[in-house]
XYZ file of C-alpha atoms in Angstrom:
721
model
C 95.268 27.839 177.596
C 92.509 25.507 176.516
C 90.875 24.478 179.754
C 88.450 22.140 178.007
C 91.085 20.056 176.221
C 92.449 18.291 179.277
C 95.845 19.873 178.960
C 97.954 20.166 182.052
C 97.737 23.553 183.616
C 99.324 25.667 186.293
C 96.721 25.194 189.013
C 97.025 28.781 190.275
C 96.211 29.945 186.749
C 93.550 27.347 186.076
C 91.495 28.438 189.047
C 90.769 31.725 187.287
C 88.877 29.901 184.570
C 85.949 29.100 186.846
C 86.022 32.366 188.808
C 83.632 34.451 186.679
C 80.106 35.273 187.799
C 76.713 35.568 186.154
C 76.029 39.269 186.514
C 72.238 38.861 186.283
C 71.399 36.262 188.916
C 74.795 35.339 190.371
C 76.463 31.945 190.280
C 79.906 31.093 188.990
C 80.505 30.548 185.300
C 83.620 29.832 183.186
C 85.779 32.785 182.136
C 85.496 32.027 178.431
C 87.100 34.453 175.970
C 84.896 35.655 173.128
C 85.928 35.455 169.502
C 88.209 38.420 168.791
C 89.216 38.696 172.440
C 92.782 39.926 172.901
C 95.578 38.294 174.858
C 99.350 38.530 175.048
C 101.886 35.856 174.156
C 105.679 35.852 174.414
C 107.583 35.878 171.175
C 110.550 34.130 172.828
C 111.482 32.778 176.254
C 114.222 34.090 178.425
C 117.365 31.924 178.118
C 117.434 31.203 181.845
C 113.800 30.011 181.990
C 112.869 26.369 181.770
C 110.541 24.946 179.242
C 106.980 25.105 180.353
C 104.831 22.047 180.970
C 103.908 19.916 177.984
C 100.539 19.131 176.575
C 99.300 15.584 176.779
C 99.843 15.129 173.050
C 103.486 16.126 173.447
C 103.134 19.672 172.135
C 104.944 22.381 174.074
C 102.900 25.131 175.687
C 103.668 28.770 174.954
C 106.081 30.202 177.549
C 104.592 32.117 180.498
C 104.523 35.887 180.101
C 106.905 36.526 182.972
C 109.504 34.319 181.256
C 109.456 36.362 178.025
C 112.802 37.333 176.601
C 113.899 40.828 177.632
C 114.801 43.225 174.868
C 115.557 46.918 174.709
C 112.450 49.052 174.843
C 111.569 51.097 171.777
C 112.128 54.549 173.295
C 114.977 56.728 171.983
C 117.154 56.452 175.091
C 116.937 52.653 175.134
C 117.752 52.388 171.436
C 120.871 54.506 171.721
C 124.141 52.796 170.726
C 126.130 52.938 173.938
C 129.100 51.050 172.452
C 129.894 54.128 170.367
C 130.578 56.033 173.605
C 133.272 53.782 175.070
C 135.827 56.581 174.757
C 133.846 58.653 177.245
C 133.292 56.590 180.372
C 130.806 59.060 181.910
C 128.562 59.249 178.838
C 128.867 55.502 178.385
C 127.711 54.848 181.943
C 124.818 57.291 181.618
C 123.792 55.688 178.350
C 123.686 52.209 179.910
C 121.732 53.499 182.920
C 119.077 54.964 180.656
C 118.416 51.719 178.827
C 115.076 50.134 179.720
C 114.281 46.505 179.099
C 110.877 45.257 178.049
C 109.376 41.808 177.753
C 109.035 40.671 174.160
C 105.456 39.653 173.479
C 102.754 40.144 170.922
C 99.028 40.821 171.195
C 96.855 38.172 169.594
C 93.120 37.673 169.085
C 91.029 34.572 169.730
C 89.796 32.803 166.623
C 86.401 31.255 166.028
C 85.787 28.024 167.939
C 88.944 28.572 169.963
C 88.342 27.963 173.670
C 90.475 30.310 175.699
C 90.142 31.444 179.270
C 91.039 34.774 180.858
C 91.753 36.289 184.221
C 88.648 38.306 184.944
C 88.455 41.793 186.270
C 85.366 42.412 188.348
C 83.172 45.305 189.390
C 82.717 45.355 193.152
C 80.215 46.762 195.576
C 82.034 49.031 198.024
C 81.524 50.601 201.412
C 81.965 54.258 202.295
C 85.729 53.863 202.566
C 85.945 52.499 199.021
C 86.774 48.925 200.138
C 84.942 46.040 198.381
C 82.113 44.862 200.570
C 79.000 42.727 200.519
C 77.927 43.262 204.119
C 74.250 43.947 204.583
C 73.266 47.635 204.880
C 76.901 48.724 204.462
C 77.158 48.985 200.683
C 77.065 52.413 199.064
C 74.244 52.559 196.557
C 75.074 53.461 192.959
C 75.096 57.197 192.179
C 74.323 58.058 195.809
C 76.019 58.014 199.188
C 73.196 56.098 200.867
C 73.927 52.707 202.390
C 72.124 49.546 201.465
C 72.689 46.085 200.023
C 74.542 44.801 196.984
C 72.419 43.057 194.324
C 72.959 41.484 190.945
C 71.248 42.934 187.915
C 67.970 41.181 188.684
C 67.660 43.537 191.647
C 66.737 40.798 194.126
C 69.663 38.398 194.381
C 72.204 39.497 196.970
C 75.853 39.439 195.979
C 77.727 36.937 198.113
C 81.119 35.752 196.892
C 83.288 33.518 199.123
C 85.718 32.012 196.624
C 89.247 31.818 198.060
C 92.474 30.015 197.141
C 95.958 30.402 195.767
C 95.039 32.272 192.622
C 97.838 33.574 190.424
C 98.118 37.372 190.323
C 96.233 37.611 193.600
C 98.644 39.308 195.977
C 101.440 37.332 194.340
C 101.786 33.794 192.947
C 100.747 31.024 195.277
C 99.328 33.240 197.981
C 95.853 32.691 199.301
C 93.366 35.481 198.401
C 90.523 35.660 200.865
C 88.892 38.870 199.585
C 89.636 38.955 195.851
C 86.046 38.151 194.840
C 84.205 39.773 197.738
C 81.424 41.991 196.411
C 82.262 41.254 192.755
C 79.055 41.259 190.727
C 80.400 41.647 187.158
C 83.285 39.810 185.446
C 85.181 41.131 182.455
C 87.926 39.966 180.130
C 90.467 42.696 180.742
C 94.239 42.861 180.397
C 95.803 46.342 180.541
C 98.618 45.267 178.239
C 96.403 45.566 175.183
C 94.891 48.887 176.208
C 96.041 51.960 174.284
C 97.364 53.910 177.279
C 99.522 50.944 178.354
C 100.913 50.344 174.870
C 101.755 54.041 174.454
C 103.547 54.192 177.823
C 105.560 51.085 177.003
C 106.660 52.669 173.727
C 107.414 56.141 175.140
C 108.883 55.065 178.500
C 107.898 58.382 180.061
C 104.831 59.941 181.694
C 102.120 60.811 179.189
C 98.445 61.616 178.691
C 96.253 59.482 176.522
C 93.882 60.928 173.952
C 90.176 60.667 174.866
C 88.847 57.119 174.659
C 85.936 55.028 176.033
C 86.769 53.370 179.334
C 86.596 49.630 179.488
C 84.315 49.378 182.493
C 81.368 51.555 181.474
C 82.260 52.997 178.044
C 82.453 56.490 179.544
C 84.810 58.844 177.738
C 87.914 60.017 179.523
C 91.675 60.375 179.501
C 94.415 58.583 181.388
C 97.686 59.850 182.835
C 100.267 57.074 182.806
C 103.694 56.712 184.411
C 106.029 53.759 183.702
C 107.335 51.768 186.692
C 110.457 49.594 186.778
C 112.145 46.823 188.674
C 115.811 45.827 188.723
C 116.643 42.385 187.374
C 120.261 41.337 186.923
C 121.324 45.014 186.991
C 118.819 45.815 184.270
C 116.127 48.489 184.519
C 113.155 46.322 183.526
C 109.829 47.842 182.595
C 107.409 46.268 185.082
C 104.170 48.027 184.293
C 102.233 51.302 184.330
C 100.803 53.429 187.113
C 97.673 54.979 185.602
C 95.167 57.593 186.791
C 91.859 57.944 184.957
C 89.873 61.140 184.557
C 86.427 60.681 183.075
C 84.603 63.345 181.142
C 81.583 62.545 183.260
C 83.545 63.730 186.287
C 84.342 66.954 184.454
C 80.685 67.324 183.504
C 79.630 66.862 187.123
C 82.216 69.451 188.153
C 80.741 71.980 185.693
C 77.216 71.175 186.797
C 78.096 71.711 190.450
C 79.899 75.014 189.892
C 77.275 76.531 187.570
C 74.220 75.189 189.332
C 71.580 77.863 189.824
C 73.089 80.223 187.239
C 72.105 81.072 183.679
C 75.664 80.580 182.468
C 76.386 77.544 180.315
C 79.891 76.135 179.863
C 80.855 73.648 177.177
C 84.235 72.115 176.372
C 85.039 70.552 173.017
C 88.111 69.669 170.992
C 89.709 72.390 168.881
C 90.328 70.160 165.894
C 87.737 68.792 163.546
C 85.256 67.269 164.005
C 85.155 69.059 167.403
C 84.146 66.201 169.685
C 82.492 67.150 172.966
C 84.437 66.841 176.204
C 82.019 68.073 178.856
C 79.122 70.453 179.389
C 77.390 72.059 182.331
C 74.104 70.930 180.793
C 74.905 67.417 182.012
C 74.805 65.818 178.574
C 77.216 63.011 177.877
C 80.143 63.403 175.522
C 79.518 59.964 174.006
C 76.669 57.585 173.375
C 76.620 53.809 173.604
C 75.268 51.864 170.644
C 75.181 48.288 169.529
C 78.433 47.293 167.883
C 76.593 45.578 165.029
C 74.127 48.440 164.425
C 75.227 51.927 165.438
C 71.754 53.317 164.802
C 70.393 51.408 167.803
C 71.214 52.439 171.363
C 72.803 49.957 173.679
C 70.540 48.772 176.509
C 71.948 49.826 179.851
C 72.042 46.248 181.047
C 74.234 45.286 178.071
C 76.882 47.993 178.381
C 79.321 45.549 179.985
C 78.406 42.639 177.761
C 80.935 43.361 175.045
C 78.215 43.786 172.416
C 78.175 47.564 172.655
C 80.585 50.357 171.864
C 80.875 54.083 172.491
C 80.575 56.739 169.789
C 81.783 60.233 170.513
C 79.376 63.133 170.071
C 80.273 66.187 168.007
C 79.443 69.645 169.285
C 77.277 70.223 166.224
C 75.308 67.025 166.961
C 73.892 68.448 170.195
C 71.145 70.006 168.094
C 69.428 66.585 168.144
C 69.631 66.326 171.939
C 66.472 66.127 174.034
C 67.862 68.909 176.232
C 66.827 72.341 174.893
C 69.931 73.986 176.357
C 72.055 71.635 174.247
C 70.424 73.166 171.175
C 71.754 76.541 172.328
C 75.200 75.018 172.847
C 75.147 73.641 169.317
C 73.985 76.967 167.853
C 76.620 78.859 169.833
C 79.294 76.451 168.633
C 78.304 76.966 164.993
C 78.366 80.770 165.439
C 81.776 80.597 167.075
C 83.015 78.363 164.278
C 81.627 80.787 161.687
C 83.600 83.597 163.346
C 86.759 81.488 163.555
C 86.602 80.948 167.347
C 87.915 84.452 168.193
C 89.966 84.326 171.371
C 88.056 85.956 174.251
C 85.791 87.945 171.888
C 82.059 87.968 172.472
C 79.806 86.457 169.800
C 76.015 86.454 169.940
C 73.779 83.458 169.456
C 70.004 83.627 169.114
C 67.856 80.540 169.570
C 65.054 79.825 167.162
C 62.598 78.376 169.661
C 62.360 81.044 172.354
C 64.415 83.767 170.654
C 66.800 83.874 173.604
C 70.024 85.747 173.062
C 73.321 84.472 174.414
C 76.721 86.103 174.382
C 79.385 83.452 173.918
C 83.094 83.631 174.517
C 85.604 80.941 173.573
C 89.050 80.397 175.011
C 91.597 77.799 173.871
C 92.951 75.433 176.498
C 95.929 73.216 175.802
C 98.223 70.830 177.662
C 101.193 70.509 175.360
C 102.680 67.420 176.935
C 99.284 65.769 176.815
C 98.520 66.833 173.230
C 95.193 68.100 174.503
C 93.803 71.029 172.551
C 90.394 71.999 173.819
C 88.136 75.028 173.502
C 86.200 76.274 176.513
C 83.034 78.103 175.497
C 81.094 80.189 178.022
C 77.563 81.322 177.234
C 75.704 84.033 179.129
C 72.118 85.148 178.390
C 71.843 88.836 177.539
C 69.141 91.296 176.509
C 69.420 93.667 173.581
C 69.607 97.310 174.537
C 66.600 99.218 173.171
C 68.122 102.680 173.446
C 69.721 102.447 169.994
C 66.412 102.444 168.189
C 63.291 104.583 168.365
C 60.120 102.556 168.060
C 56.520 103.100 169.010
C 56.137 103.219 172.745
C 59.555 104.764 173.402
C 59.721 108.118 175.155
C 61.734 109.552 172.266
C 59.240 108.403 169.625
C 56.841 111.318 170.061
C 59.658 113.830 170.555
C 61.286 112.933 167.242
C 58.016 113.088 165.329
C 57.191 116.462 166.865
C 60.557 117.998 166.028
C 60.700 116.621 162.465
C 57.112 117.530 161.552
C 57.332 120.988 163.139
C 60.549 121.726 161.226
C 58.939 120.548 157.997
C 55.834 122.683 158.545
C 57.806 125.848 159.345
C 60.173 125.506 156.377
C 57.380 124.501 154.016
C 55.326 127.515 155.137
C 58.241 129.866 154.508
C 58.873 128.338 151.084
C 55.210 128.754 150.217
C 55.269 132.365 151.415
C 58.216 133.166 149.155
C 56.384 131.603 146.256
C 53.286 133.627 147.081
C 55.180 136.959 147.096
C 57.421 136.132 144.168
C 56.226 139.182 142.172
C 57.165 141.643 144.882
C 60.264 143.709 144.215
C 61.817 142.778 147.594
C 61.462 139.099 146.729
C 62.443 139.446 143.081
C 65.812 140.999 143.860
C 66.591 138.155 146.292
C 66.168 135.520 143.573
C 62.985 133.854 144.798
C 63.518 130.681 142.735
C 66.709 129.734 144.517
C 65.341 130.750 147.880
C 62.189 128.692 147.416
C 64.094 125.573 146.426
C 66.623 126.028 149.235
C 63.981 126.502 151.935
C 61.963 123.638 150.426
C 65.074 121.451 150.695
C 65.271 122.395 154.379
C 61.685 121.206 154.805
C 62.502 117.864 153.177
C 65.639 117.530 155.331
C 63.450 117.819 158.423
C 61.076 115.260 156.980
C 63.962 112.851 156.312
C 64.553 112.676 160.080
C 61.416 110.528 160.301
C 63.518 107.718 158.810
C 65.148 107.479 162.247
C 61.977 105.802 163.482
C 61.918 102.021 163.539
C 64.394 99.243 164.324
C 67.942 99.188 163.066
C 67.704 97.019 159.977
C 69.997 96.965 156.964
C 67.339 98.575 154.769
C 66.517 101.368 157.201
C 70.180 102.058 157.971
C 70.921 102.497 154.266
C 67.791 104.614 153.761
C 68.847 106.959 156.572
C 72.277 107.397 155.021
C 70.765 108.422 151.693
C 67.918 110.675 152.846
C 69.736 112.712 155.461
C 72.969 113.342 153.569
C 71.389 113.797 150.140
C 68.802 116.363 151.257
C 71.417 118.165 153.326
C 73.596 118.784 150.253
C 70.509 119.482 148.141
C 69.410 122.308 150.464
C 72.958 123.573 150.953
C 73.875 123.565 147.264
C 71.419 126.365 146.317
C 72.643 128.590 149.133
C 76.214 127.829 148.157
C 75.639 128.704 144.481
C 73.755 131.856 145.429
C 76.724 132.951 147.536
C 79.143 131.987 144.808
C 77.061 134.007 142.309
C 77.318 137.179 144.397
C 81.025 136.584 144.904
C 81.573 136.378 141.133
C 79.649 139.632 140.708
C 81.645 141.582 143.251
C 84.597 139.524 144.367
C 87.086 140.388 141.613
C 86.321 143.969 140.665
C 83.208 145.803 139.542
C 83.036 144.377 136.037
C 79.765 143.698 134.384
C 78.813 140.037 134.935
C 75.730 138.368 133.594
C 74.585 135.071 135.202
C 71.380 133.447 134.067
C 69.120 131.385 136.276
C 69.747 128.362 134.094
C 73.491 128.676 134.541
C 73.125 129.095 138.285
C 70.907 126.022 138.411
C 73.479 124.065 136.469
C 76.106 125.025 139.055
C 74.131 123.168 141.725
C 74.076 119.953 139.720
C 77.776 119.030 140.224
C 77.403 119.431 143.987
C 74.322 117.215 144.105
C 75.816 114.759 141.592
C 79.023 114.417 143.620
C 77.051 113.681 146.770
C 75.000 111.122 144.857
C 78.180 109.491 143.567
C 79.676 109.329 147.059
C 76.533 107.722 148.435
C 76.431 105.222 145.566
C 80.049 104.217 146.141
C 79.552 103.653 149.835
C 76.300 101.806 149.191
C 78.329 99.058 147.547
C 81.744 99.430 149.202
C 80.975 100.235 152.838
C 77.215 100.674 153.339
C 75.537 101.869 156.464
C 74.103 98.646 157.832
C 73.038 96.955 161.018
C 76.033 95.859 163.038
C 76.052 93.873 166.223
C 78.005 95.094 169.235
C 78.618 93.045 172.377
C 80.477 94.800 175.145
C 81.795 93.313 178.343
C 81.812 95.961 181.033
C 83.042 94.231 184.132
C 80.360 91.760 185.159
C 77.781 93.241 182.776
C 77.451 92.217 179.148
C 75.504 94.519 176.852
C 74.202 93.653 173.410
C 73.331 96.290 170.828
C 72.216 96.547 167.210
C 73.473 99.797 165.690
C 73.631 101.381 162.254
C 77.254 101.867 161.316
C 79.864 101.466 158.628
C 82.658 98.934 158.837
C 85.250 101.706 158.578
C 85.537 105.415 159.365
C 85.931 106.285 155.668
C 82.358 107.533 155.212
C 82.596 109.806 158.246
C 85.870 111.264 156.951
C 84.508 111.824 153.429
C 81.301 113.473 154.646
C 83.198 115.649 157.098
C 85.484 116.787 154.307
C 82.820 117.344 151.659
C 79.870 118.690 153.636
C 82.073 120.543 156.095
C 84.062 121.956 153.187
C 80.927 123.328 151.550
C 79.955 125.074 154.786
C 83.438 126.492 155.285
C 83.820 127.742 151.704
C 80.290 129.181 151.791
C 81.155 131.151 154.937
C 84.280 132.567 153.301
C 82.464 133.599 150.124
C 79.634 135.181 152.090
C 82.133 137.094 154.194
C 83.772 138.558 151.091
C 80.435 139.947 149.817
C 79.335 141.270 153.180
C 79.425 144.998 152.127
C 76.832 144.728 149.370
C 73.539 146.462 150.136
C 71.251 144.123 152.061
C 68.407 144.767 149.637
C 70.234 142.958 146.871
C 72.314 140.400 148.781
C 71.829 137.940 151.678
C 75.530 137.703 152.524
C 74.933 138.522 156.165
C 72.101 136.024 156.357
C 74.299 133.409 154.721
C 77.057 134.137 157.233
C 74.583 133.748 160.100
C 73.215 130.517 158.632
C 76.621 129.041 157.857
C 78.116 129.974 161.219
C 75.040 128.700 163.007
C 75.281 125.411 161.119
C 78.982 125.065 161.907
C 78.570 125.838 165.604
C 75.487 123.686 166.134
C 77.056 120.834 164.168
C 80.228 120.965 166.269
C 78.297 121.060 169.519
C 76.092 118.138 168.481
C 79.127 116.104 167.440
C 80.794 116.628 170.809
C 77.651 115.998 172.838
C 76.717 112.866 170.877
C 80.152 111.353 171.455
C 80.580 112.397 175.077
C 77.066 112.258 176.536
C 74.507 110.664 174.228
C 76.170 107.300 173.681
C 73.025 105.535 172.412
C 72.004 105.994 168.806
C 68.423 106.775 169.792
C 69.495 109.835 171.776
C 71.969 110.817 169.063
C 69.221 110.785 166.442
C 66.925 112.970 168.502
C 69.788 115.412 169.007
C 70.445 115.357 165.277
C 66.766 116.015 164.528
C 66.810 118.947 166.965
C 69.962 120.269 165.285
C 68.355 119.965 161.845
C 65.226 121.704 163.124
C 67.189 124.600 164.581
C 69.624 125.162 161.711
C 67.050 124.819 158.919
C 64.416 126.964 160.590
C 66.994 129.557 161.628
C 68.495 129.719 158.119
C 65.072 129.886 156.493
C 63.897 132.631 158.818
C 66.985 134.829 158.386
C 66.517 134.661 154.611
C 62.777 134.949 154.338
C 61.681 137.046 157.279
C 63.548 140.286 156.316
C 62.071 140.149 152.801
C 58.579 139.611 154.132
C 58.951 142.510 156.555
C 60.016 144.792 153.695
C 57.078 143.648 151.641
C 54.730 144.429 154.493
C 56.391 147.771 155.319
C 57.266 149.130 151.864
C 57.474 152.921 152.258
C 55.497 155.138 149.975
C 58.621 157.157 149.205
C 61.923 155.423 148.838
C 65.402 156.646 148.310
C 65.615 153.981 145.713
C 64.071 154.963 142.411
C 62.733 152.426 140.012
C 62.227 152.550 136.364
C 60.362 149.901 134.564
C 60.257 149.743 130.846
C 58.443 147.380 128.653
C 60.648 145.782 126.094
C 59.440 142.698 124.276
C 58.132 140.964 127.328
C 61.124 141.907 129.505
C 60.788 143.672 132.851
C 63.751 145.927 133.648
C 64.171 147.468 137.096
C 66.853 150.108 137.445
C 68.000 150.750 141.005
C 70.206 153.583 142.121
C 71.517 154.442 145.540
C 73.740 151.339 146.063
C 76.789 152.351 148.111
C 79.860 152.501 145.960
C 82.620 154.821 144.870
C 80.774 157.376 142.808
C 77.290 157.250 141.461
C 76.291 153.789 140.347
C 73.325 152.226 138.725
C 72.430 148.605 139.109
C 69.949 147.284 136.615
C 68.234 143.950 137.171
C 66.839 142.520 133.997
C 64.444 139.664 134.558
C 62.489 137.426 132.344
C 61.928 133.706 132.474
C 65.540 132.926 131.583
C 67.830 135.804 132.478
C 68.732 137.721 135.605
C 71.689 140.044 135.206
C 73.383 142.752 137.151
C 75.099 145.636 135.376
C 77.573 147.442 137.630
C 80.153 150.029 136.525
C 83.750 149.634 137.515
C 84.928 151.414 140.629
C 85.698 155.036 139.891
C 84.359 154.787 136.354
C 81.172 156.776 136.525
C 81.109 157.421 132.810
C 80.257 153.855 131.980
C 76.965 154.022 133.772
C 73.950 156.122 133.052
C 73.414 158.664 135.728
C 70.029 158.521 137.285
C 67.895 161.536 136.530
C 66.779 163.735 139.332
C 63.277 162.837 138.307
C 63.316 159.286 137.170
C 61.196 158.397 134.280
C 58.539 155.869 134.759
C 57.381 154.074 131.716
C 53.998 152.473 131.654
C 54.120 148.798 132.483
C 51.545 146.452 131.093
C 49.826 143.886 133.241
C 51.647 141.075 131.439
C 54.993 142.757 132.164
C 54.146 143.046 135.830
C 53.349 139.377 135.886
């Protein structure tokens, strides 16, 4: 009512008007409602209530709240039509028992220049038992458990309240309250009936949780659990009020701080739904900030939080980046990474800070209370270090080992290739097709050299480079051996018919093999490239972080195993079928040794790398060793026998040679090759053609018999060249 207008008042109510206190220096002041302040007013009086006292001008005062007309509450059970169940007495009785009755009132706001009072709610100084107190040296100090005195905001004026009387709502109407104002140092205009948690409970008529909201007393964020309470009036179940329990987010923050104190683990809780407001954090940061109601860009002074001129604004998880706490920056970065990944349930996601380049492994877990409509995400962050065993960089123990193996393999293979080139005019080298052998052994040298790409960190560029160099040079070196084997198979594998294969044609046969490998690598470069991937593994209490070179799928491994392994397998089969040809004119046995060695070593390395050498650094060194062994072994078994024959060529040989000069062509006729009957194999060689002429089995008439004294035609120096 208007206390300043001289209207008649209920004295027990009127006393509240002068019961407020100046929170700065003390002293009683009127409880004057601000413009926009909320209050409740009955929409109609109960029929049994009497008309309230009249104003002096004859106007009737609004009916007291406790005399409001009772009406059915708005919940589903109360709104049920029980009259429709009269045929079933049991259901009808249950229906009537479930009806709740609520007072009919509305919530209004004070207008400008309207003088309205309120029943204040105060903040009290308390003792260790939680009882309001203003006794000297017995008051618990704020934010501590130390005892001291209770002061107003000026810090020097002691709180001493001794107001007593028959105040309404103080232990019941008309009763004297001797301790209602003891220790009260702040007064507020507060009525729970216009608070959201009260309104929701009145509407639902069942226990419920409120959504997060700023508390009235200090604008801290929190939630409230509410339960409706009832009283019986005239056999009616009347809604009498709400029993409420508050849980502040600050309490949850303090709980996290206490439990994770002294650890490097950071825990943050935020809402699942956009815009992902913060709930609590072990960093101690608040989930809301107080600002001036008229200007949200300005913070609210601490002394004005309870003045009514400030309001609370919730903080988003992404907004922590602007916090003064550096750990909050990590929380914000981790949140954005988790959001980018779709908040994977219980999966580890890495977050790297920009300032100190710290690496955190984060894990998010949804937390929900269905009946409370609370959907939160709990994010746990643990600092981790990146494992260095997956890369080989300067200073690592494997750095020098890899360089030594790769360079030594390159030098050996390059030396053998150069030796073949040097002795290319020797008969023992000519008949082994020195061009193909030189290129093949040279490819082995380059394959060794490509292992140097394993040095350095695992970046996208280096991962892709390694994929290309290693696999391309492997097929390049293998293709010439494969075609050489295929060439011998075509000469002897389907009968002893005369077959002529030029060097150019043989070279062209290598191109499809190399082109197919190039195509495969190009496809995977764009579809599923070898790139740097991040792996975070949780092994019990240990979390490991790794950067590895890998593909997103196993498709590349399957394709390479099929293609490269298929070439080795087919090459072994073809070499086996030409194994009986004289060693002087065929390296089938050497090819078998090389192919089998490659297959065995490759299988062993694959098993060891998967079972023992789990880090990519160790796997790469093993691979380099395998490349060194297989390439050097293959090169030696091809080159070394030829070089020995060159060095030990007997003065008399059971193989007779005849060289004739014919328009720049050097023809070497060789007899003595094991076969059915006398045979003559003639190798014709110039810059373009190398052919073998072999009679069919049992057909000795088609070949020219070697003379007992072979003719030797003079050979010019240009022909020898």
